[in-house]
Amino acid sequence: MSASTVTLDDIVAAHRQMRERNPLVQCLTNTVSVQFVANALLAAGAAPAMVDNPEEAAGFAGIADAVLVNLGTPTAAQVESSRLASAAARDAGKPWVLDPVGAGGLPWRTQVAVELLANQPSVIRANASEVMGLAGARGASRGVDSSARAADSVDAARSLLDRAEIVAASGDVDHVVGQGSLVKLGGGSALLQRVTATGCALGALTAAYCSVAPNALIGAVAAHAHVAVGSEIAAQSTSRPGSFAVAFLDGLDTVDESLLRELVRLDTA
């Protein structure tokens, strides 16, 4: 199978592997999202480990199946841990995901994200403005929010593929970009934008899926599909953000092969 091709069968197979293998994900994530990210991983079938101190970060990256680096609330110590963990993951051949929160809008964290690209993330997972900011394009960023559409960031995403295997821009239609490939995923719920840490959870799930999928493209697409379907299930029972946050975790747990086949909106270009 070509690495530039993703099918619904690939997504279903990756989901099955997630449930069977229960991958361990080391999360260096922001203080706002720690508990939610951990619970999202558990609900989806993975296992979280919030090991983000410089004394243990590199060593644990060699133990974990995958690593998430999220720059939502970076401190000097966490940035050092991120450098150590991402380098250790690269050296050990473990997938790692960079979530460059606020890239392009805040200079220091943008520079940190650019430096981390030297460790060749398997996936950059971000919103469109962050992808464009990281690439040096003129993406208008307002903190962690995106004012650009995912489709607008495709050229910027392609410009980053010399430093990352895959770039995934989330939005109304997610765009997952690799060398010679562009996969678009529709669906999901608008309530994802009204609950903090759902994007952080997507980054963690991307890391988890990359550790069980045949390649990073399938891993990234499968993670986005799982989140989209889980959020649609959650939105069937509530229209308010507070109850949605709980229902979303239940939705991630509920996702199975039949729901993936029924609800995933996959477009491979």
PDB file of C-alpha atoms in Angstrom:
ATOM      1  CA  MET A   1       0.000   0.000   0.000  1.00  0.00           C
ATOM      2  CA  SER A   2       1.257   3.446  -0.860  1.00  0.00           C
ATOM      3  CA  ALA A   3       2.015   5.660   2.144  1.00  0.00           C
ATOM      4  CA  SER A   4       0.045   8.407   0.383  1.00  0.00           C
ATOM      5  CA  THR A   5      -3.200   6.423   0.474  1.00  0.00           C
ATOM      6  CA  VAL A   6      -5.610   6.194   3.395  1.00  0.00           C
ATOM      7  CA  THR A   7      -8.792   4.139   3.278  1.00  0.00           C
ATOM      8  CA  LEU A   8     -11.632   3.594   5.681  1.00  0.00           C
ATOM      9  CA  ASP A   9     -10.277   0.087   6.227  1.00  0.00           C
ATOM     10  CA  ASP A  10      -6.966   1.610   7.344  1.00  0.00           C
ATOM     11  CA  ILE A  11      -8.755   3.779   9.907  1.00  0.00           C
ATOM     12  CA  VAL A  12     -10.732   0.819  11.234  1.00  0.00           C
ATOM     13  CA  ALA A  13      -7.574  -1.303  11.480  1.00  0.00           C
ATOM     14  CA  ALA A  14      -5.707   1.452  13.343  1.00  0.00           C
ATOM     15  CA  HIS A  15      -8.608   1.791  15.772  1.00  0.00           C
ATOM     16  CA  ARG A  16      -8.552  -1.950  16.371  1.00  0.00           C
ATOM     17  CA  GLN A  17      -4.828  -1.800  17.090  1.00  0.00           C
ATOM     18  CA  MET A  18      -5.357   1.080  19.509  1.00  0.00           C
ATOM     19  CA  ARG A  19      -7.853  -0.962  21.522  1.00  0.00           C
ATOM     20  CA  GLU A  20      -5.710  -4.087  21.460  1.00  0.00           C
ATOM     21  CA  ARG A  21      -2.313  -2.554  22.201  1.00  0.00           C
ATOM     22  CA  ASN A  22      -3.235   0.227  24.652  1.00  0.00           C
ATOM     23  CA  PRO A  23      -0.228   2.416  23.693  1.00  0.00           C
ATOM     24  CA  LEU A  24       1.506   4.472  26.374  1.00  0.00           C
ATOM     25  CA  VAL A  25       1.744   8.172  25.491  1.00  0.00           C
ATOM     26  CA  GLN A  26       4.097  10.541  27.287  1.00  0.00           C
ATOM     27  CA  CYS A  27       2.354  13.905  27.420  1.00  0.00           C
ATOM     28  CA  LEU A  28       4.250  17.142  27.871  1.00  0.00           C
ATOM     29  CA  THR A  29       1.157  19.275  27.680  1.00  0.00           C
ATOM     30  CA  ASN A  30      -0.223  22.517  29.025  1.00  0.00           C
ATOM     31  CA  THR A  31      -1.540  22.994  32.528  1.00  0.00           C
ATOM     32  CA  VAL A  32      -5.054  23.745  31.298  1.00  0.00           C
ATOM     33  CA  SER A  33      -5.385  20.389  29.564  1.00  0.00           C
ATOM     34  CA  VAL A  34      -3.565  17.782  31.675  1.00  0.00           C
ATOM     35  CA  GLN A  35      -6.546  15.979  33.192  1.00  0.00           C
ATOM     36  CA  PHE A  36      -8.725  16.205  30.108  1.00  0.00           C
ATOM     37  CA  VAL A  37      -5.959  14.877  27.851  1.00  0.00           C
ATOM     38  CA  ALA A  38      -5.289  11.975  30.213  1.00  0.00           C
ATOM     39  CA  ASN A  39      -8.975  11.066  30.319  1.00  0.00           C
ATOM     40  CA  ALA A  40      -9.323  11.356  26.535  1.00  0.00           C
ATOM     41  CA  LEU A  41      -6.459   8.923  26.011  1.00  0.00           C
ATOM     42  CA  LEU A  42      -7.983   6.466  28.457  1.00  0.00           C
ATOM     43  CA  ALA A  43     -11.406   6.756  26.829  1.00  0.00           C
ATOM     44  CA  ALA A  44      -9.979   6.154  23.364  1.00  0.00           C
ATOM     45  CA  GLY A  45      -8.019   3.079  24.410  1.00  0.00           C
ATOM     46  CA  ALA A  46      -4.542   4.437  25.153  1.00  0.00           C
ATOM     47  CA  ALA A  47      -2.650   5.096  28.391  1.00  0.00           C
ATOM     48  CA  PRO A  48      -1.344   8.514  29.519  1.00  0.00           C
ATOM     49  CA  ALA A  49       1.844   9.408  31.381  1.00  0.00           C
ATOM     50  CA  MET A  50       2.286  13.071  32.285  1.00  0.00           C
ATOM     51  CA  VAL A  51       6.072  12.953  32.690  1.00  0.00           C
ATOM     52  CA  ASP A  52       7.269  16.475  31.892  1.00  0.00           C
ATOM     53  CA  ASN A  53      10.207  17.247  34.167  1.00  0.00           C
ATOM     54  CA  PRO A  54      13.757  17.580  32.784  1.00  0.00           C
ATOM     55  CA  GLU A  55      15.086  14.889  35.118  1.00  0.00           C
ATOM     56  CA  GLU A  56      12.858  12.157  33.660  1.00  0.00           C
ATOM     57  CA  ALA A  57      11.648  13.382  30.269  1.00  0.00           C
ATOM     58  CA  ALA A  58      14.298  11.784  28.074  1.00  0.00           C
ATOM     59  CA  GLY A  59      14.374   8.496  29.930  1.00  0.00           C
ATOM     60  CA  PHE A  60      10.619   8.091  29.822  1.00  0.00           C
ATOM     61  CA  ALA A  61      10.477   8.868  26.109  1.00  0.00           C
ATOM     62  CA  GLY A  62      12.444   5.671  25.581  1.00  0.00           C
ATOM     63  CA  ILE A  63       9.827   3.728  27.538  1.00  0.00           C
ATOM     64  CA  ALA A  64       6.691   5.296  26.059  1.00  0.00           C
ATOM     65  CA  ASP A  65       5.193   4.230  22.739  1.00  0.00           C
ATOM     66  CA  ALA A  66       4.792   7.856  21.641  1.00  0.00           C
ATOM     67  CA  VAL A  67       5.345  11.416  22.843  1.00  0.00           C
ATOM     68  CA  LEU A  68       3.198  14.550  22.702  1.00  0.00           C
ATOM     69  CA  VAL A  69       4.779  18.004  23.013  1.00  0.00           C
ATOM     70  CA  ASN A  70       2.156  20.721  23.481  1.00  0.00           C
ATOM     71  CA  LEU A  71       3.308  24.340  23.889  1.00  0.00           C
ATOM     72  CA  GLY A  72       0.120  25.721  25.404  1.00  0.00           C
ATOM     73  CA  THR A  73       1.599  27.012  28.670  1.00  0.00           C
ATOM     74  CA  PRO A  74       5.361  26.661  28.237  1.00  0.00           C
ATOM     75  CA  THR A  75       7.746  27.216  31.136  1.00  0.00           C
ATOM     76  CA  ALA A  76      11.512  27.136  30.907  1.00  0.00           C
ATOM     77  CA  ALA A  77      11.578  23.720  32.585  1.00  0.00           C
ATOM     78  CA  GLN A  78       8.904  22.268  30.321  1.00  0.00           C
ATOM     79  CA  VAL A  79      10.619  23.617  27.220  1.00  0.00           C
ATOM     80  CA  GLU A  80      13.835  21.889  28.315  1.00  0.00           C
ATOM     81  CA  SER A  81      11.867  18.707  28.926  1.00  0.00           C
ATOM     82  CA  SER A  82      10.315  19.008  25.482  1.00  0.00           C
ATOM     83  CA  ARG A  83      13.719  19.309  23.861  1.00  0.00           C
ATOM     84  CA  LEU A  84      14.977  16.277  25.750  1.00  0.00           C
ATOM     85  CA  ALA A  85      11.913  14.096  25.212  1.00  0.00           C
ATOM     86  CA  SER A  86      11.546  14.871  21.511  1.00  0.00           C
ATOM     87  CA  ALA A  87      15.228  14.187  20.872  1.00  0.00           C
ATOM     88  CA  ALA A  88      15.020  10.917  22.807  1.00  0.00           C
ATOM     89  CA  ALA A  89      11.908   9.877  20.882  1.00  0.00           C
ATOM     90  CA  ARG A  90      13.647  10.629  17.591  1.00  0.00           C
ATOM     91  CA  ASP A  91      16.722   8.648  18.610  1.00  0.00           C
ATOM     92  CA  ALA A  92      14.602   5.701  19.777  1.00  0.00           C
ATOM     93  CA  GLY A  93      12.495   5.688  16.620  1.00  0.00           C
ATOM     94  CA  LYS A  94       9.339   6.538  18.556  1.00  0.00           C
ATOM     95  CA  PRO A  95       6.681   8.780  16.989  1.00  0.00           C
ATOM     96  CA  TRP A  96       6.255  12.207  18.516  1.00  0.00           C
ATOM     97  CA  VAL A  97       3.745  14.948  17.849  1.00  0.00           C
ATOM     98  CA  LEU A  98       4.312  18.695  18.057  1.00  0.00           C
ATOM     99  CA  ASP A  99       1.301  20.858  18.936  1.00  0.00           C
ATOM    100  CA  PRO A 100       2.690  24.398  18.464  1.00  0.00           C
ATOM    101  CA  VAL A 101      -0.039  26.261  20.352  1.00  0.00           C
ATOM    102  CA  GLY A 102       0.010  29.976  19.575  1.00  0.00           C
ATOM    103  CA  ALA A 103       2.749  29.694  16.939  1.00  0.00           C
ATOM    104  CA  GLY A 104       2.927  32.809  14.835  1.00  0.00           C
ATOM    105  CA  GLY A 105       1.205  34.917  17.451  1.00  0.00           C
ATOM    106  CA  LEU A 106       3.691  34.778  20.330  1.00  0.00           C
ATOM    107  CA  PRO A 107       7.378  35.145  19.346  1.00  0.00           C
ATOM    108  CA  TRP A 108       9.089  33.142  22.112  1.00  0.00           C
ATOM    109  CA  ARG A 109       6.966  30.027  21.806  1.00  0.00           C
ATOM    110  CA  THR A 110       7.127  30.311  18.018  1.00  0.00           C
ATOM    111  CA  GLN A 111      10.915  30.181  18.243  1.00  0.00           C
ATOM    112  CA  VAL A 112      10.732  27.206  20.622  1.00  0.00           C
ATOM    113  CA  ALA A 113       8.492  25.372  18.170  1.00  0.00           C
ATOM    114  CA  VAL A 114      10.877  26.114  15.310  1.00  0.00           C
ATOM    115  CA  GLU A 115      13.797  24.778  17.375  1.00  0.00           C
ATOM    116  CA  LEU A 116      11.877  21.590  18.164  1.00  0.00           C
ATOM    117  CA  LEU A 117      11.409  20.932  14.456  1.00  0.00           C
ATOM    118  CA  ALA A 118      15.089  19.928  14.404  1.00  0.00           C
ATOM    119  CA  ASN A 119      13.977  16.725  16.157  1.00  0.00           C
ATOM    120  CA  GLN A 120      11.753  15.807  13.192  1.00  0.00           C
ATOM    121  CA  PRO A 121       8.249  15.332  14.603  1.00  0.00           C
ATOM    122  CA  SER A 122       6.170  12.584  13.061  1.00  0.00           C
ATOM    123  CA  VAL A 123       3.214  14.973  12.972  1.00  0.00           C
ATOM    124  CA  ILE A 124       2.683  18.686  13.472  1.00  0.00           C
ATOM    125  CA  ARG A 125      -0.900  18.981  14.707  1.00  0.00           C
ATOM    126  CA  ALA A 126      -2.274  22.509  14.822  1.00  0.00           C
ATOM    127  CA  ASN A 127      -4.961  24.862  13.640  1.00  0.00           C
ATOM    128  CA  ALA A 128      -4.530  26.647  10.326  1.00  0.00           C
ATOM    129  CA  SER A 129      -3.134  29.874  11.756  1.00  0.00           C
ATOM    130  CA  GLU A 130      -0.550  27.975  13.796  1.00  0.00           C
ATOM    131  CA  VAL A 131       0.561  25.998  10.743  1.00  0.00           C
ATOM    132  CA  MET A 132       0.941  29.211   8.774  1.00  0.00           C
ATOM    133  CA  GLY A 133       2.695  30.969  11.646  1.00  0.00           C
ATOM    134  CA  LEU A 134       5.130  28.106  12.102  1.00  0.00           C
ATOM    135  CA  ALA A 135       5.887  28.105   8.394  1.00  0.00           C
ATOM    136  CA  GLY A 136       6.430  31.869   8.437  1.00  0.00           C
ATOM    137  CA  ALA A 137       3.326  32.591   6.374  1.00  0.00           C
ATOM    138  CA  ARG A 138       0.922  35.400   7.199  1.00  0.00           C
ATOM    139  CA  GLY A 139      -1.573  33.474   9.266  1.00  0.00           C
ATOM    140  CA  ALA A 140      -3.535  35.737  11.587  1.00  0.00           C
ATOM    141  CA  SER A 141      -3.408  34.143  15.034  1.00  0.00           C
ATOM    142  CA  ARG A 142      -5.296  35.181  18.136  1.00  0.00           C
ATOM    143  CA  GLY A 143      -3.676  33.147  20.899  1.00  0.00           C
ATOM    144  CA  VAL A 144      -4.798  29.532  20.494  1.00  0.00           C
ATOM    145  CA  ASP A 145      -7.695  30.378  18.149  1.00  0.00           C
ATOM    146  CA  SER A 146      -7.515  30.193  14.372  1.00  0.00           C
ATOM    147  CA  SER A 147      -8.827  32.884  12.073  1.00  0.00           C
ATOM    148  CA  ALA A 148      -7.855  30.941   8.944  1.00  0.00           C
ATOM    149  CA  ARG A 149      -9.443  27.915   7.318  1.00  0.00           C
ATOM    150  CA  ALA A 150      -7.553  24.632   7.207  1.00  0.00           C
ATOM    151  CA  ALA A 151      -7.656  24.762   3.407  1.00  0.00           C
ATOM    152  CA  ASP A 152      -5.759  28.067   3.521  1.00  0.00           C
ATOM    153  CA  SER A 153      -2.822  26.415   5.279  1.00  0.00           C
ATOM    154  CA  VAL A 154      -2.080  23.613   2.802  1.00  0.00           C
ATOM    155  CA  ASP A 155       0.806  25.376   1.063  1.00  0.00           C
ATOM    156  CA  ALA A 156       2.319  26.339   4.420  1.00  0.00           C
ATOM    157  CA  ALA A 157       1.898  22.751   5.601  1.00  0.00           C
ATOM    158  CA  ARG A 158       3.732  21.439   2.547  1.00  0.00           C
ATOM    159  CA  SER A 159       6.603  23.829   3.219  1.00  0.00           C
ATOM    160  CA  LEU A 160       7.088  22.134   6.622  1.00  0.00           C
ATOM    161  CA  LEU A 161       7.369  18.593   5.253  1.00  0.00           C
ATOM    162  CA  ASP A 162      11.151  18.749   5.155  1.00  0.00           C
ATOM    163  CA  ARG A 163      11.046  18.910   8.968  1.00  0.00           C
ATOM    164  CA  ALA A 164       7.999  16.787   9.755  1.00  0.00           C
ATOM    165  CA  GLU A 165       6.530  13.704   8.154  1.00  0.00           C
ATOM    166  CA  ILE A 166       2.926  14.905   8.343  1.00  0.00           C
ATOM    167  CA  VAL A 167       1.220  18.248   9.002  1.00  0.00           C
ATOM    168  CA  ALA A 168      -2.402  18.118  10.155  1.00  0.00           C
ATOM    169  CA  ALA A 169      -4.495  21.297  10.244  1.00  0.00           C
ATOM    170  CA  SER A 170      -7.793  20.962  12.072  1.00  0.00           C
ATOM    171  CA  GLY A 171     -10.924  22.947  11.269  1.00  0.00           C
ATOM    172  CA  ASP A 172     -14.426  22.525   9.874  1.00  0.00           C
ATOM    173  CA  VAL A 173     -12.727  20.176   7.418  1.00  0.00           C
ATOM    174  CA  ASP A 174      -9.444  18.771   8.688  1.00  0.00           C
ATOM    175  CA  HIS A 175      -6.579  18.733   6.182  1.00  0.00           C
ATOM    176  CA  VAL A 176      -3.829  16.143   6.713  1.00  0.00           C
ATOM    177  CA  VAL A 177      -0.841  16.782   4.457  1.00  0.00           C
ATOM    178  CA  GLY A 178       2.069  14.480   3.608  1.00  0.00           C
ATOM    179  CA  GLN A 179       4.534  14.112   0.775  1.00  0.00           C
ATOM    180  CA  GLY A 180       2.327  13.618  -2.273  1.00  0.00           C
ATOM    181  CA  SER A 181      -0.858  13.323  -0.228  1.00  0.00           C
ATOM    182  CA  LEU A 182      -3.733  15.419   1.036  1.00  0.00           C
ATOM    183  CA  VAL A 183      -6.498  13.827   3.066  1.00  0.00           C
ATOM    184  CA  LYS A 184      -9.586  15.832   4.019  1.00  0.00           C
ATOM    185  CA  LEU A 185     -11.878  14.817   6.860  1.00  0.00           C
ATOM    186  CA  GLY A 186     -15.265  16.385   7.440  1.00  0.00           C
ATOM    187  CA  GLY A 187     -17.679  15.941  10.306  1.00  0.00           C
ATOM    188  CA  GLY A 188     -17.284  16.601  13.997  1.00  0.00           C
ATOM    189  CA  SER A 189     -19.206  18.973  16.235  1.00  0.00           C
ATOM    190  CA  ALA A 190     -18.995  22.747  16.561  1.00  0.00           C
ATOM    191  CA  LEU A 191     -19.047  22.217  20.329  1.00  0.00           C
ATOM    192  CA  LEU A 192     -15.418  21.088  20.133  1.00  0.00           C
ATOM    193  CA  GLN A 193     -14.557  24.787  19.850  1.00  0.00           C
ATOM    194  CA  ARG A 194     -16.406  25.626  23.076  1.00  0.00           C
ATOM    195  CA  VAL A 195     -14.572  23.223  25.383  1.00  0.00           C
ATOM    196  CA  THR A 196     -10.942  23.742  26.303  1.00  0.00           C
ATOM    197  CA  ALA A 197      -8.366  21.006  25.621  1.00  0.00           C
ATOM    198  CA  THR A 198     -10.199  19.173  22.839  1.00  0.00           C
ATOM    199  CA  GLY A 199      -7.418  20.137  20.421  1.00  0.00           C
ATOM    200  CA  CYS A 200      -4.821  19.081  22.981  1.00  0.00           C
ATOM    201  CA  ALA A 201      -6.595  15.737  23.271  1.00  0.00           C
ATOM    202  CA  LEU A 202      -6.479  15.394  19.490  1.00  0.00           C
ATOM    203  CA  GLY A 203      -2.706  15.890  19.595  1.00  0.00           C
ATOM    204  CA  ALA A 204      -2.338  13.179  22.222  1.00  0.00           C
ATOM    205  CA  LEU A 205      -4.552  10.794  20.266  1.00  0.00           C
ATOM    206  CA  THR A 206      -2.522  11.516  17.144  1.00  0.00           C
ATOM    207  CA  ALA A 207       0.603  10.406  18.999  1.00  0.00           C
ATOM    208  CA  ALA A 208      -1.181   7.279  20.231  1.00  0.00           C
ATOM    209  CA  TYR A 209      -2.443   6.349  16.782  1.00  0.00           C
ATOM    210  CA  CYS A 210       0.938   6.961  15.161  1.00  0.00           C
ATOM    211  CA  SER A 211       2.416   4.335  17.480  1.00  0.00           C
ATOM    212  CA  VAL A 212       0.022   1.619  16.261  1.00  0.00           C
ATOM    213  CA  ALA A 213      -0.621   2.582  12.622  1.00  0.00           C
ATOM    214  CA  PRO A 214       1.577   1.491   9.693  1.00  0.00           C
ATOM    215  CA  ASN A 215       2.644   5.081   9.043  1.00  0.00           C
ATOM    216  CA  ALA A 216       2.141   8.598  10.379  1.00  0.00           C
ATOM    217  CA  LEU A 217      -0.351   9.566   7.679  1.00  0.00           C
ATOM    218  CA  ILE A 218      -2.751   6.799   8.651  1.00  0.00           C
ATOM    219  CA  GLY A 219      -2.134   7.527  12.331  1.00  0.00           C
ATOM    220  CA  ALA A 220      -2.972  11.213  11.970  1.00  0.00           C
ATOM    221  CA  VAL A 221      -6.048  10.572   9.851  1.00  0.00           C
ATOM    222  CA  ALA A 222      -7.322   7.868  12.215  1.00  0.00           C
ATOM    223  CA  ALA A 223      -6.946  10.166  15.231  1.00  0.00           C
ATOM    224  CA  HIS A 224      -8.857  12.969  13.536  1.00  0.00           C
ATOM    225  CA  ALA A 225     -11.545  10.499  12.484  1.00  0.00           C
ATOM    226  CA  HIS A 226     -11.882   9.152  16.033  1.00  0.00           C
ATOM    227  CA  VAL A 227     -12.282  12.656  17.469  1.00  0.00           C
ATOM    228  CA  ALA A 228     -14.783  13.704  14.786  1.00  0.00           C
ATOM    229  CA  VAL A 229     -16.964  10.647  15.312  1.00  0.00           C
ATOM    230  CA  GLY A 230     -16.681  10.832  19.100  1.00  0.00           C
ATOM    231  CA  SER A 231     -17.759  14.468  19.063  1.00  0.00           C
ATOM    232  CA  GLU A 232     -20.725  13.734  16.810  1.00  0.00           C
ATOM    233  CA  ILE A 233     -21.880  11.020  19.201  1.00  0.00           C
ATOM    234  CA  ALA A 234     -21.535  13.461  22.100  1.00  0.00           C
ATOM    235  CA  ALA A 235     -23.510  16.172  20.311  1.00  0.00           C
ATOM    236  CA  GLN A 236     -26.461  13.801  19.919  1.00  0.00           C
ATOM    237  CA  SER A 237     -27.091  14.005  23.655  1.00  0.00           C
ATOM    238  CA  THR A 238     -26.363  17.663  24.445  1.00  0.00           C
ATOM    239  CA  SER A 239     -26.130  21.136  22.958  1.00  0.00           C
ATOM    240  CA  ARG A 240     -24.246  22.777  25.857  1.00  0.00           C
ATOM    241  CA  PRO A 241     -20.471  22.891  26.390  1.00  0.00           C
ATOM    242  CA  GLY A 242     -20.388  21.707  30.004  1.00  0.00           C
ATOM    243  CA  SER A 243     -22.268  18.497  29.411  1.00  0.00           C
ATOM    244  CA  PHE A 244     -20.557  18.097  26.047  1.00  0.00           C
ATOM    245  CA  ALA A 245     -17.153  17.854  27.741  1.00  0.00           C
ATOM    246  CA  VAL A 246     -18.341  14.781  29.645  1.00  0.00           C
ATOM    247  CA  ALA A 247     -20.268  13.364  26.691  1.00  0.00           C
ATOM    248  CA  PHE A 248     -17.187  13.750  24.474  1.00  0.00           C
ATOM    249  CA  LEU A 249     -15.189  11.408  26.697  1.00  0.00           C
ATOM    250  CA  ASP A 250     -18.057   8.936  26.547  1.00  0.00           C
ATOM    251  CA  GLY A 251     -18.155   9.402  22.787  1.00  0.00           C
ATOM    252  CA  LEU A 252     -14.461   8.575  22.417  1.00  0.00           C
ATOM    253  CA  ASP A 253     -15.106   5.384  24.359  1.00  0.00           C
ATOM    254  CA  THR A 254     -18.189   4.536  22.278  1.00  0.00           C
ATOM    255  CA  VAL A 255     -16.468   4.758  18.887  1.00  0.00           C
ATOM    256  CA  ASP A 256     -16.274   1.348  17.229  1.00  0.00           C
ATOM    257  CA  GLU A 257     -15.853  -0.099  13.744  1.00  0.00           C
ATOM    258  CA  SER A 258     -19.503   0.261  12.759  1.00  0.00           C
ATOM    259  CA  LEU A 259     -19.628   3.919  13.813  1.00  0.00           C
ATOM    260  CA  LEU A 260     -16.383   4.683  11.990  1.00  0.00           C
ATOM    261  CA  ARG A 261     -17.741   3.104   8.824  1.00  0.00           C
ATOM    262  CA  GLU A 262     -21.017   4.970   9.186  1.00  0.00           C
ATOM    263  CA  LEU A 263     -19.809   8.436  10.170  1.00  0.00           C
ATOM    264  CA  VAL A 264     -16.278   9.050   8.838  1.00  0.00           C
ATOM    265  CA  ARG A 265     -16.248  11.539   5.946  1.00  0.00           C
ATOM    266  CA  LEU A 266     -13.001  10.783   4.159  1.00  0.00           C
ATOM    267  CA  ASP A 267     -11.733  12.528   1.049  1.00  0.00           C
ATOM    268  CA  THR A 268      -8.328  11.565  -0.349  1.00  0.00           C
ATOM    269  CA  ALA A 269      -6.911  13.922  -2.968  1.00  0.00           C
TER     270      ALA A 269
END
